[in-house]
Coordinates of C-alpha atoms and ligand atoms in Angstrom, one line a residue:
M1395 CA -18.3 3.4 -27.5
A1396 CA -16.6 2.7 -24.5
L1397 CA -17.9 2.5 -20.7
T1398 CA -17.9 5.9 -19.1
L1399 CA -16.7 5.2 -14.8
H1400 CA -17.4 8.4 -12.4
H1401 CA -17.5 8.2 -9.3
W1402 CA -19.3 7.3 -5.9
R1403 CA -21.0 9.4 -3.6
N1404 CA -23.7 9.6 -0.9
G1405 CA -24.2 5.8 -1.5
S1406 CA -25.0 6.3 -5.9
A1407 CA -22.8 6.5 -8.9
Y1408 CA -22.1 10.6 -9.4
E1409 CA -21.4 11.7 -12.7
G1410 CA -20.3 15.4 -11.5
I1411 CA -19.2 18.0 -14.2
A1412 CA -17.1 15.4 -16.3
D1413 CA -15.3 17.9 -18.6
R1414 CA -12.0 15.8 -18.8
F1415 CA -12.0 12.1 -19.1
A1416 CA -8.5 9.3 -19.2
D1417 CA -8.9 6.1 -21.5
V1418 CA -8.7 2.8 -18.6
T1419 CA -6.5 0.5 -20.6
N1420 CA -6.3 -3.1 -20.8
P1421 CA -2.3 -3.7 -20.4
A1422 CA -2.3 -7.3 -21.9
T1423 CA -4.4 -6.3 -25.0
G1424 CA -3.7 -2.2 -25.0
E1425 CA -7.4 -1.9 -26.1
V1426 CA -9.0 0.7 -23.8
T1427 CA -11.8 0.3 -22.0
A1428 CA -13.6 2.3 -20.2
Q1429 CA -13.6 6.6 -19.9
L1430 CA -12.7 7.9 -16.6
A1431 CA -14.1 10.9 -15.8
L1432 CA -11.1 13.0 -14.4
A1433 CA -12.8 15.3 -11.3
A1434 CA -13.4 18.9 -11.5
E1435 CA -12.5 21.4 -8.4
S1436 CA -16.9 21.6 -7.6
D1437 CA -17.2 17.2 -8.2
V1438 CA -13.6 17.6 -4.9
N1439 CA -16.1 19.5 -2.6
E1440 CA -19.4 17.9 -3.4
I1441 CA -17.8 14.3 -2.5
I1442 CA -16.1 15.7 0.3
G1443 CA -19.4 17.8 1.5
A1444 CA -21.2 14.1 1.4
A1445 CA -18.1 12.6 3.9
A1446 CA -18.6 15.3 5.8
A1447 CA -22.4 15.1 6.0
A1448 CA -22.4 11.6 6.8
F1449 CA -19.5 11.9 9.9
P1450 CA -22.1 12.7 12.7
A1451 CA -23.8 10.0 12.5
W1452 CA -21.4 7.0 11.5
R1453 CA -19.2 8.7 14.9
D1454 CA -22.2 8.0 17.1
T1455 CA -23.5 4.7 15.6
S1456 CA -22.6 2.3 18.1
L1457 CA -19.6 -0.5 17.5
A1458 CA -21.7 -2.6 17.9
A1459 CA -24.0 -2.1 14.2
R1460 CA -20.3 -0.7 13.0
T1461 CA -19.1 -3.7 13.5
R1462 CA -21.8 -6.1 12.3
I1463 CA -21.7 -4.3 9.1
L1464 CA -18.1 -4.9 8.7
F1465 CA -18.4 -8.2 9.3
R1466 CA -21.2 -8.6 6.6
F1467 CA -18.6 -6.6 4.5
R1468 CA -16.1 -9.3 5.3
E1469 CA -18.6 -12.4 4.0
L1470 CA -19.8 -10.4 1.0
L1471 CA -15.7 -9.3 -0.2
N1472 CA -15.1 -13.2 1.1
E1473 CA -17.7 -14.8 -1.3
R1474 CA -17.0 -12.4 -4.8
K1475 CA -13.3 -11.6 -4.4
P1476 CA -13.0 -14.1 -7.7
E1477 CA -15.2 -11.3 -9.3
L1478 CA -13.0 -8.3 -8.0
A1479 CA -9.6 -10.6 -9.2
E1480 CA -10.8 -10.6 -12.6
I1481 CA -11.7 -6.5 -12.3
I1482 CA -8.1 -6.4 -10.8
T1483 CA -6.9 -8.2 -14.0
S1484 CA -7.9 -6.5 -16.6
E1485 CA -7.2 -2.6 -15.6
H1486 CA -4.0 -4.0 -14.3
G1487 CA -2.7 -6.2 -15.9
K1488 CA -1.7 -8.9 -12.9
V1489 CA -2.2 -12.8 -13.9
L1490 CA -5.8 -13.9 -11.7
S1491 CA -3.7 -16.1 -8.9
D1492 CA -1.8 -12.9 -8.1
A1493 CA -5.1 -10.8 -8.5
L1494 CA -6.9 -12.9 -5.7
G1495 CA -3.2 -13.0 -3.3
E1496 CA -3.9 -9.5 -3.5
V1497 CA -7.4 -9.4 -2.4
S1498 CA -7.0 -11.7 -0.6
R1499 CA -4.1 -9.7 1.5
G1500 CA -6.5 -6.5 1.7
Q1501 CA -9.4 -8.8 3.6
E1502 CA -7.0 -10.0 6.3
V1503 CA -7.3 -5.8 7.3
V1504 CA -11.2 -6.4 7.4
E1505 CA -10.7 -9.1 9.4
F1506 CA -8.4 -7.6 12.1
A1507 CA -11.0 -4.3 12.0
C1508 CA -14.2 -6.5 12.5
G1509 CA -12.1 -6.3 16.4
I1510 CA -12.2 -3.0 16.5
A1511 CA -14.4 -2.6 19.9
H1512 CA -11.2 -4.5 21.4
L1513 CA -8.6 -2.2 19.9
L1514 CA -11.2 1.0 21.0
K1515 CA -10.9 0.3 24.0
G1516 CA -9.4 2.7 26.4
G1517 CA -8.0 2.7 29.8
F1518 CA -9.4 3.8 33.7
T1519 CA -7.6 4.2 36.7
E1520 CA -10.4 5.0 39.7
N1521 CA -8.8 7.2 42.7
A1522 CA -5.5 8.6 40.6
S1523 CA -6.2 11.3 43.4
T1524 CA -8.4 11.4 46.4
R1525 CA -11.8 10.6 44.5
V1526 CA -10.9 11.2 40.8
D1527 CA -11.0 9.2 38.4
V1528 CA -9.4 9.5 34.6
H1529 CA -10.3 7.2 31.5
S1530 CA -9.0 7.2 28.1
V1531 CA -10.8 7.6 24.6
R1532 CA -9.9 7.5 21.1
Q1533 CA -12.4 9.7 19.0
P1534 CA -13.2 9.3 15.3
F1535 CA -11.3 12.1 13.2
G1536 CA -13.7 13.0 10.5
V1537 CA -12.7 12.9 7.0
V1538 CA -10.0 10.7 5.4
G1539 CA -8.5 10.8 2.3
I1540 CA -6.9 8.0 1.0
I1541 CA -4.6 8.6 -2.6
A1542 CA -3.7 4.9 -3.7
P1543 CA -1.4 3.8 -6.5
F1544 CA -1.6 1.8 -9.1
N1545 CA -0.2 -1.4 -8.2
F1546 CA -2.5 -2.6 -5.7
P1547 CA -6.3 -1.8 -7.0
A1548 CA -7.8 -3.5 -3.7
M1549 CA -5.4 -4.2 -1.5
V1550 CA -3.8 -0.7 -0.5
P1551 CA -7.1 0.9 -0.1
L1552 CA -8.3 -1.7 2.4
W1553 CA -5.2 -1.3 4.3
F1554 CA -6.5 2.0 5.4
F1555 CA -10.6 2.2 4.7
P1556 CA -11.5 -0.6 6.8
I1557 CA -9.8 0.6 10.3
A1558 CA -11.1 4.2 9.1
I1559 CA -14.3 3.2 8.8
A1560 CA -14.6 0.7 11.5
A1561 CA -13.2 3.7 13.8
G1562 CA -16.2 5.5 12.9
N1563 CA -15.0 7.7 10.4
T1564 CA -16.0 8.9 6.2
V1565 CA -13.8 8.2 4.1
V1566 CA -12.9 9.7 0.6
L1567 CA -11.0 7.0 -1.9
K1568 CA -9.1 8.4 -4.7
P1569 CA -7.6 5.5 -6.4
S1570 CA -5.8 5.8 -9.5
E1571 CA -7.0 6.9 -12.7
K1572 CA -5.4 3.7 -14.3
V1573 CA -7.1 1.5 -12.1
P1574 CA -10.3 3.1 -11.1
S1575 CA -13.1 -0.1 -11.3
A1576 CA -12.1 -2.0 -8.3
A1577 CA -12.4 1.0 -5.6
L1578 CA -16.1 1.6 -7.4
W1579 CA -16.9 -2.1 -6.8
L1580 CA -15.8 -1.9 -3.3
A1581 CA -18.0 0.8 -2.9
E1582 CA -20.9 -1.1 -4.2
L1583 CA -20.3 -3.7 -2.2
W1584 CA -20.4 -1.6 1.0
K1585 CA -23.7 -0.6 0.1
E1586 CA -25.3 -3.6 0.0
A1587 CA -23.6 -4.6 3.4
G1588 CA -25.3 -1.9 4.7
L1589 CA -22.8 0.8 5.8
P1590 CA -24.5 4.1 5.6
D1591 CA -24.4 6.4 2.1
G1592 CA -21.9 8.7 2.4
V1593 CA -19.1 6.9 4.6
F1594 CA -17.8 5.5 1.9
N1595 CA -17.4 7.4 -1.2
V1596 CA -14.6 7.9 -4.2
L1597 CA -13.4 10.4 -5.9
N1598 CA -11.7 9.5 -9.1
G1599 CA -9.4 11.9 -10.6
D1600 CA -5.4 13.1 -10.9
K1601 CA -3.9 16.2 -9.2
T1602 CA -7.2 18.2 -9.2
A1603 CA -8.4 15.6 -7.5
V1604 CA -5.3 15.1 -4.8
E1605 CA -4.7 19.2 -3.8
G1606 CA -8.5 19.0 -3.3
L1607 CA -8.2 16.4 -0.3
L1608 CA -4.4 18.0 0.6
T1609 CA -5.8 21.3 1.1
H1610 CA -9.8 21.3 1.4
P1611 CA -10.8 22.4 5.6
D1612 CA -12.7 19.1 6.0
V1613 CA -9.8 16.8 5.4
D1614 CA -8.8 15.5 8.7
S1615 CA -6.2 13.4 8.0
I1616 CA -4.3 11.7 4.1
S1617 CA -3.5 8.6 3.9
F1618 CA -0.9 8.1 0.5
V1619 CA 0.5 5.8 -1.1
G1620 CA 2.9 5.3 -4.0
S1621 CA 6.1 7.3 -5.8
T1622 CA 7.9 8.7 -3.6
P1623 CA 8.8 12.5 -5.0
I1624 CA 5.0 12.9 -4.7
A1625 CA 4.8 11.3 -1.4
Q1626 CA 7.1 13.9 0.1
Y1627 CA 4.5 16.5 -1.7
V1628 CA 2.1 15.0 0.1
Y1629 CA 3.0 14.7 3.0
E1630 CA 4.4 18.9 3.6
T1631 CA 1.6 20.0 1.2
A1632 CA -1.2 18.3 3.6
A1633 CA 1.3 18.9 6.5
A1634 CA 1.0 22.4 5.8
H1635 CA -2.7 22.8 5.6
G1636 CA -3.2 21.1 9.2
K1637 CA -3.8 17.6 8.2
R1638 CA -2.8 13.9 9.9
V1639 CA -0.5 12.2 7.2
Q1640 CA 1.2 9.2 6.6
A1641 CA 2.6 8.8 3.1
L1642 CA 4.6 5.6 1.7
G1643 CA 6.7 5.8 -0.8
G1644 CA 8.7 4.0 -3.4
A1645 CA 11.3 1.0 -2.5
K1646 CA 14.8 -0.9 -4.0
N1647 CA 14.9 -3.3 -2.0
H1648 CA 17.9 -5.6 -1.3
M1649 CA 18.2 -9.8 -0.8
I1650 CA 20.9 -10.6 0.7
V1651 CA 21.8 -14.5 -0.4
L1652 CA 25.2 -16.0 2.4
P1653 CA 27.2 -18.8 1.0
D1654 CA 25.6 -20.8 3.6
A1655 CA 22.4 -20.8 1.9
D1656 CA 19.8 -22.5 0.9
L1657 CA 20.2 -21.6 -2.9
D1658 CA 17.5 -23.6 -4.6
L1659 CA 15.1 -21.6 -2.2
A1660 CA 17.2 -18.3 -2.9
A1661 CA 16.6 -18.7 -6.4
D1662 CA 12.9 -19.5 -6.9
Q1663 CA 12.5 -16.4 -3.9
A1664 CA 14.6 -14.2 -6.5
I1665 CA 12.4 -15.3 -8.8
N1666 CA 8.7 -14.7 -7.1
A1667 CA 9.6 -12.1 -5.6
G1668 CA 11.7 -10.2 -8.4
F1669 CA 8.8 -11.0 -11.3
G1670 CA 5.9 -11.8 -9.9
S1671 CA 3.1 -8.8 -10.3
A1672 CA 5.7 -8.1 -13.1
G1673 CA 8.3 -5.8 -10.9
E1674 CA 5.3 -3.4 -9.7
R1675 CA 4.9 -4.0 -5.9
C1676 CA 7.1 -1.9 -3.3
M1677 CA 8.2 -5.1 -2.1
A1678 CA 9.3 -6.7 -5.1
I1679 CA 13.4 -7.6 -5.2
S1680 CA 15.5 -5.6 -7.5
A1681 CA 18.6 -5.9 -5.9
V1682 CA 19.9 -9.8 -5.6
V1683 CA 22.8 -9.5 -3.7
A1684 CA 25.7 -12.3 -4.0
V1685 CA 28.0 -12.8 -0.4
G1686 CA 31.0 -14.1 -1.3
N1687 CA 31.6 -17.2 -4.1
I1688 CA 28.4 -18.3 -4.5
A1689 CA 27.5 -15.7 -7.2
D1690 CA 28.3 -17.6 -10.5
E1691 CA 26.1 -20.9 -8.9
L1692 CA 23.1 -18.4 -7.8
V1693 CA 23.2 -16.7 -11.4
A1694 CA 22.9 -20.0 -13.0
K1695 CA 19.8 -21.4 -11.1
I1696 CA 18.5 -17.8 -11.3
K1697 CA 18.7 -18.0 -15.0
E1698 CA 17.8 -21.6 -15.4
R1699 CA 14.3 -20.6 -13.6
T1700 CA 13.8 -17.2 -15.4
L1701 CA 14.1 -18.7 -18.4
K1702 CA 10.9 -21.3 -17.9
L1703 CA 8.6 -17.9 -17.0
R1704 CA 5.5 -17.6 -19.2
T1705 CA 4.5 -14.3 -19.9
G1706 CA 1.4 -13.2 -21.6
D1707 CA -2.3 -11.9 -20.4
G1708 CA -3.1 -12.7 -17.3
T1709 CA -6.1 -14.4 -17.6
R1710 CA -4.6 -16.8 -19.5
G1711 CA -2.4 -19.3 -17.0
C1712 CA 0.9 -17.4 -17.4
D1713 CA 3.6 -16.8 -14.5
M1714 CA 3.5 -13.1 -15.5
G1715 CA 1.4 -10.6 -17.2
P1716 CA 2.2 -7.6 -18.3
L1717 CA 3.0 -3.5 -17.2
I1718 CA 0.7 -1.3 -16.4
T1719 CA 1.0 1.0 -19.7
A1720 CA 3.1 1.8 -22.5
Q1721 CA 5.4 4.2 -21.4
A1722 CA 5.6 1.9 -18.3
Q1723 CA 7.1 -0.2 -21.0
Q1724 CA 9.1 2.3 -22.6
R1725 CA 10.5 3.3 -19.3
V1726 CA 11.6 -0.2 -18.4
S1727 CA 13.5 -1.2 -21.3
G1728 CA 15.1 2.2 -21.4
Y1729 CA 16.8 1.0 -18.4
I1730 CA 17.5 -2.5 -19.5
D1731 CA 19.0 -0.1 -23.0
A1732 CA 21.1 1.9 -20.3
G1733 CA 22.6 -1.3 -18.0
E1734 CA 23.6 -2.9 -21.1
K1735 CA 25.7 0.3 -21.7
A1736 CA 27.1 0.9 -18.1
G1737 CA 28.5 -2.4 -18.7
A1738 CA 26.6 -5.4 -16.8
S1739 CA 25.5 -8.5 -17.6
L1740 CA 22.6 -9.1 -19.3
V1741 CA 22.1 -12.5 -18.8
V1742 CA 17.9 -13.1 -20.0
D1743 CA 16.8 -9.9 -22.5
G1744 CA 13.1 -9.6 -21.5
R1745 CA 12.8 -6.8 -24.4
T1746 CA 12.7 -9.3 -26.4
V1747 CA 9.7 -11.9 -25.2
K1748 CA 6.8 -13.1 -26.9
P1749 CA 4.2 -12.9 -25.2
D1750 CA 0.8 -15.4 -24.7
A1751 CA -1.5 -12.2 -25.7
E1752 CA -3.7 -10.7 -28.3
G1753 CA -3.2 -7.6 -29.6
E1754 CA -0.6 -5.2 -28.7
G1755 CA -0.4 -5.1 -24.8
F1756 CA 2.8 -3.7 -22.9
F1757 CA 4.6 -6.9 -22.1
V1758 CA 8.5 -6.8 -21.4
G1759 CA 9.4 -10.6 -20.4
P1760 CA 11.8 -11.2 -17.0
T1761 CA 15.2 -9.4 -17.1
L1762 CA 18.4 -10.7 -15.6
F1763 CA 21.5 -8.2 -14.7
D1764 CA 24.6 -9.5 -13.4
H1765 CA 27.9 -8.3 -12.2
V1766 CA 25.7 -4.7 -11.8
A1767 CA 28.1 -2.0 -10.0
A1768 CA 26.3 0.6 -6.9
D1769 CA 26.2 3.7 -9.4
M1770 CA 24.7 1.9 -12.4
S1771 CA 20.9 3.3 -12.8
I1772 CA 19.7 0.0 -12.8
Y1773 CA 20.9 -0.1 -9.5
T1774 CA 19.9 3.3 -8.1
N1775 CA 16.8 4.0 -9.6
E1776 CA 13.3 2.3 -9.1
I1777 CA 12.7 0.8 -12.1
F1778 CA 9.4 -1.1 -11.4
G1779 CA 9.4 -3.6 -13.4
P1780 CA 10.4 -6.9 -13.8
V1781 CA 14.7 -6.4 -14.0
L1782 CA 16.7 -8.3 -11.3
S1783 CA 20.3 -7.2 -11.0
V1784 CA 23.1 -9.5 -9.2
V1785 CA 25.7 -7.2 -7.1
R1786 CA 28.6 -9.5 -6.7
V1787 CA 30.1 -8.3 -2.7
D1788 CA 32.8 -9.6 -0.9
S1789 CA 31.4 -9.8 2.7
Y1790 CA 28.2 -9.5 4.8
D1791 CA 30.0 -6.1 5.7
E1792 CA 29.7 -4.6 1.9
A1793 CA 26.0 -6.0 1.8
V1794 CA 24.8 -4.3 4.7
K1795 CA 26.3 -1.1 3.7
L1796 CA 24.6 -1.5 0.5
I1797 CA 21.4 -1.2 2.0
N1798 CA 22.0 0.7 4.9
D1799 CA 23.7 3.1 2.1
S1800 CA 20.1 3.5 -0.4
P1801 CA 17.7 6.4 0.3
Y1802 CA 14.6 4.3 0.9
G1803 CA 13.9 1.5 3.3
N1804 CA 10.5 -0.4 2.4
G1805 CA 11.5 -4.2 2.4
T1806 CA 14.8 -6.7 2.5
A1807 CA 15.7 -9.9 3.0
I1808 CA 18.4 -12.4 3.9
F1809 CA 18.7 -15.9 2.9
T1810 CA 20.7 -17.3 4.9
N1811 CA 21.3 -20.5 7.5
D1812 CA 23.0 -19.0 10.4
G1813 CA 20.4 -18.1 12.9
G1814 CA 23.2 -15.8 14.1
A1815 CA 23.6 -13.5 10.7
A1816 CA 20.2 -13.2 10.9
R1817 CA 19.9 -11.9 14.3
Q1818 CA 22.2 -9.6 13.4
F1819 CA 20.8 -8.1 10.4
S1820 CA 17.6 -7.4 11.7
N1821 CA 18.6 -5.6 14.4
E1822 CA 21.2 -3.2 12.1
I1823 CA 19.3 -3.0 8.9
K1824 CA 18.1 0.6 8.3
V1825 CA 14.6 -0.8 6.4
G1826 CA 11.1 -1.5 7.5
M1827 CA 10.3 -4.1 7.1
I1828 CA 12.5 -7.5 7.0
G1829 CA 12.4 -11.3 5.9
I1830 CA 14.6 -14.0 6.8
N1831 CA 14.5 -16.8 4.3
V1832 CA 11.4 -15.0 3.2
P1833 CA 11.5 -12.1 0.3
I1834 CA 8.6 -10.2 0.5
P1835 CA 8.3 -9.3 4.4
V1836 CA 4.7 -8.5 4.8
P1837 CA 3.8 -7.6 7.7
M1838 CA -0.1 -9.5 8.4
A1839 CA -2.3 -7.1 9.2
Y1840 CA -2.3 -7.2 12.9
Y1841 CA 1.5 -6.0 12.3
S1842 CA 2.2 -2.9 10.7
F1843 CA 3.2 -2.3 7.0
G1844 CA 5.5 0.3 6.4
G1845 CA 9.1 1.3 5.5
W1846 CA 12.1 4.0 6.4
K1847 CA 14.0 7.0 4.8
H1848 CA 12.3 7.5 1.6
S1849 CA 9.9 4.7 1.5
L1850 CA 7.7 7.3 4.2
F1851 CA 7.0 10.6 4.8
G1852 CA 5.2 10.3 8.7
D1853 CA 5.3 8.6 11.7
S1854 CA 2.4 6.2 10.9
H1855 CA 2.3 2.9 9.2
A1856 CA -0.6 1.1 8.0
H1857 CA -2.7 -1.0 9.4
G1858 CA -2.0 -2.9 12.5
T1859 CA -2.6 -0.8 16.3
E1860 CA 0.0 1.8 13.8
G1861 CA -3.4 2.5 11.5
V1862 CA -6.2 2.4 14.7
H1863 CA -4.3 5.1 16.1
F1864 CA -3.2 6.7 12.8
F1865 CA -7.0 7.0 12.5
T1866 CA -8.5 7.9 16.0
R1867 CA -7.3 10.7 18.5
G1868 CA -6.8 10.3 22.1
K1869 CA -8.7 11.7 24.6
V1870 CA -8.3 11.7 28.5
I1871 CA -11.3 12.7 30.7
T1872 CA -10.5 13.2 34.1
S1873 CA -13.9 13.4 36.6
R1874 CA -14.5 14.0 39.9
W1875 CA -17.7 13.5 41.3
L1876 CA -18.8 16.1 43.9
D1877 CA -19.2 15.0 47.7
P1878 CA -19.1 16.5 51.1
S1879 CA -14.0 16.7 50.6
H1880 CA -14.1 19.3 47.7
G1881 CA -11.6 22.1 48.6
G1882 CA -13.2 25.2 47.4
I1883 CA -11.1 27.6 45.8
N1884 CA -7.4 26.8 45.0
L1885 CA -5.5 28.7 41.6
G1886 CA -2.4 26.6 42.1
F1887 CA -1.6 24.1 39.4
P1888 CA -3.6 21.0 40.2
Q1889 CA -1.2 18.6 42.4
N1890 CA -2.7 15.4 42.7
A1891 CA -3.4 14.0 46.7
Ligands
LIG2944 P1 2.5 7.4 -8.5 O1 3.1 8.7 -7.1 O2 2.5 8.1 -9.2 O3 0.5 7.8 -7.6 C1 0.3 7.4 -6.8 C2 -0.9 8.5 -6.9 O4 -0.7 9.6 -6.8 C3 -2.1 8.3 -7.7 O5 -3.0 8.6 -7.2 C4 -2.0 9.2 -8.8 O6 -3.2 9.8 -8.9 C5 -1.6 10.5 -8.0 N1 -0.6 11.1 -8.7 C6 0.4 11.2 -9.8 N2 1.1 12.5 -10.0 C7 0.6 13.2 -9.1 C8 1.0 14.4 -8.8 N3 1.7 14.9 -10.1 N4 0.2 15.1 -8.5 C9 -0.6 14.7 -7.6 N5 -0.7 13.8 -7.6 C10 -0.1 12.2 -7.9 O7 2.8 6.2 -8.0 P2 2.4 5.4 -8.8 O8 2.8 4.4 -10.3 O9 0.0 4.9 -9.0 O10 2.4 3.6 -8.0 C11 3.5 3.2 -7.8 C12 4.8 3.5 -6.5 O11 3.9 3.7 -5.8 C13 6.3 2.9 -6.9 O12 6.9 4.3 -6.8 C14 5.6 1.9 -5.6 O13 7.2 2.0 -5.1 C15 4.9 2.8 -4.8 N6 4.0 1.8 -4.0 C16 4.6 1.7 -2.9 C17 3.8 0.8 -1.7 C18 4.6 1.3 -0.4 O14 3.6 0.7 0.4 N7 5.7 2.1 0.0 C19 3.2 0.2 -2.2 C20 2.4 0.5 -3.8 C21 3.5 1.3 -4.1

């Protein structure tokens, strides 16, 4: 009998009414490792209720006390991150080193949030009008909902909850039902760090849980990360229910290689960014745009590197792990079929991969297409798998047009040694995160992460100062302490004197 996973409410595991379950699977072996309880509406209400009840006391806990807990959480996470990485690999499939990298990037947001006292400081103006002072503060919202995708079981939730909690909010995190254990592990870590019960809660579930969060009157904000259609639905539904929303969606990221680029560097980085985490990253490169006469040489270099990659179980020191589910494996293979039919040249075929793994894992090997055209489904759709397409263009302008015409605008990169071209590119490209000779330009925690166009609905990006703003509300206080000069009754609009 497989393990049963439940929710986390008020500082301990919470079973709820548990009448629906989903399989949790190890994608490298196909083995079902746990049954996950999917929340019913009453569970959603119970868990949101716990977060709402914990809010007043947490809001009023001093910044010094809140910060001490964050530091303890950071220390515990740092010491024990290999444990979390193993959990991620066992449910997501990404190789262990990649899982560890994800935790470290999430930890950086905890470190940023440890400085929350500085980030929450308001302004003060003395004598704005005669003997009138004005000051501003930023206050926590209340209950914040976080809805996460499967591809970063730890890092994506960590983009949000350290800042939300540090600012004085309470959290309900709904992880992806495919990878629930990282969130439950993090909940236990918070408990160990001394976070009061009810401040961090985990709601496991599917559409019922999401809808509960989007519509419940006690939830004040929603931070969502996932595919574009769901992001748009989440944005519209939560906004219609009066919530502040940031909904990060899907992506299709291009890497432009100019004729003067270092082609070995470009080929290495195309491999890292195209096939890392089996292409299941929102910042993965899926289209390499080769400008001018370098295409043959660049494709040869990428091919040579692709053929050397070892695909298999992420615990065995392989380069690339499996896809998340059997459906994802079929979807990605289907795209490869479609690319071939559409006339793209299949340079390396991942469908025939022989993975280093036991059992029936969900593998597709690294796949390389050349001569991909902008109307082929392998180019237009987010494949979310290890399929790299090379598109050949004659000029820089054509490459820029391709990117600017894309409905997505998450990340992009340019490879060149021409500083002027790189500068022009960063200026005119309609994308939120740009790399110059850097293929996956995920910003540091003190900057903000987010795309443009259909890669983000809402106006706040994740973490950095935008994250602090998202999880707080501004207030401005104008005060005058009575003194002999007050002017009596005056019904006119207040003016400064
Ligand atoms: P998904 O949209 O299927 O799921 C995301 C979340 O929404 C999950 O918690 C899931 O339970 C929930 N959900 C799924 N279907 C739903 C429905 N019909 N109604 C309500 N809730 C629903 O995404 P995924 O497959 O878990 O993750 C991959 C996607 O996430 C990719 O498109 C990827 O680009 C995107 N992503 C984007 C970013 C970013 O920063 N922009 C980061 C990571 C992942």
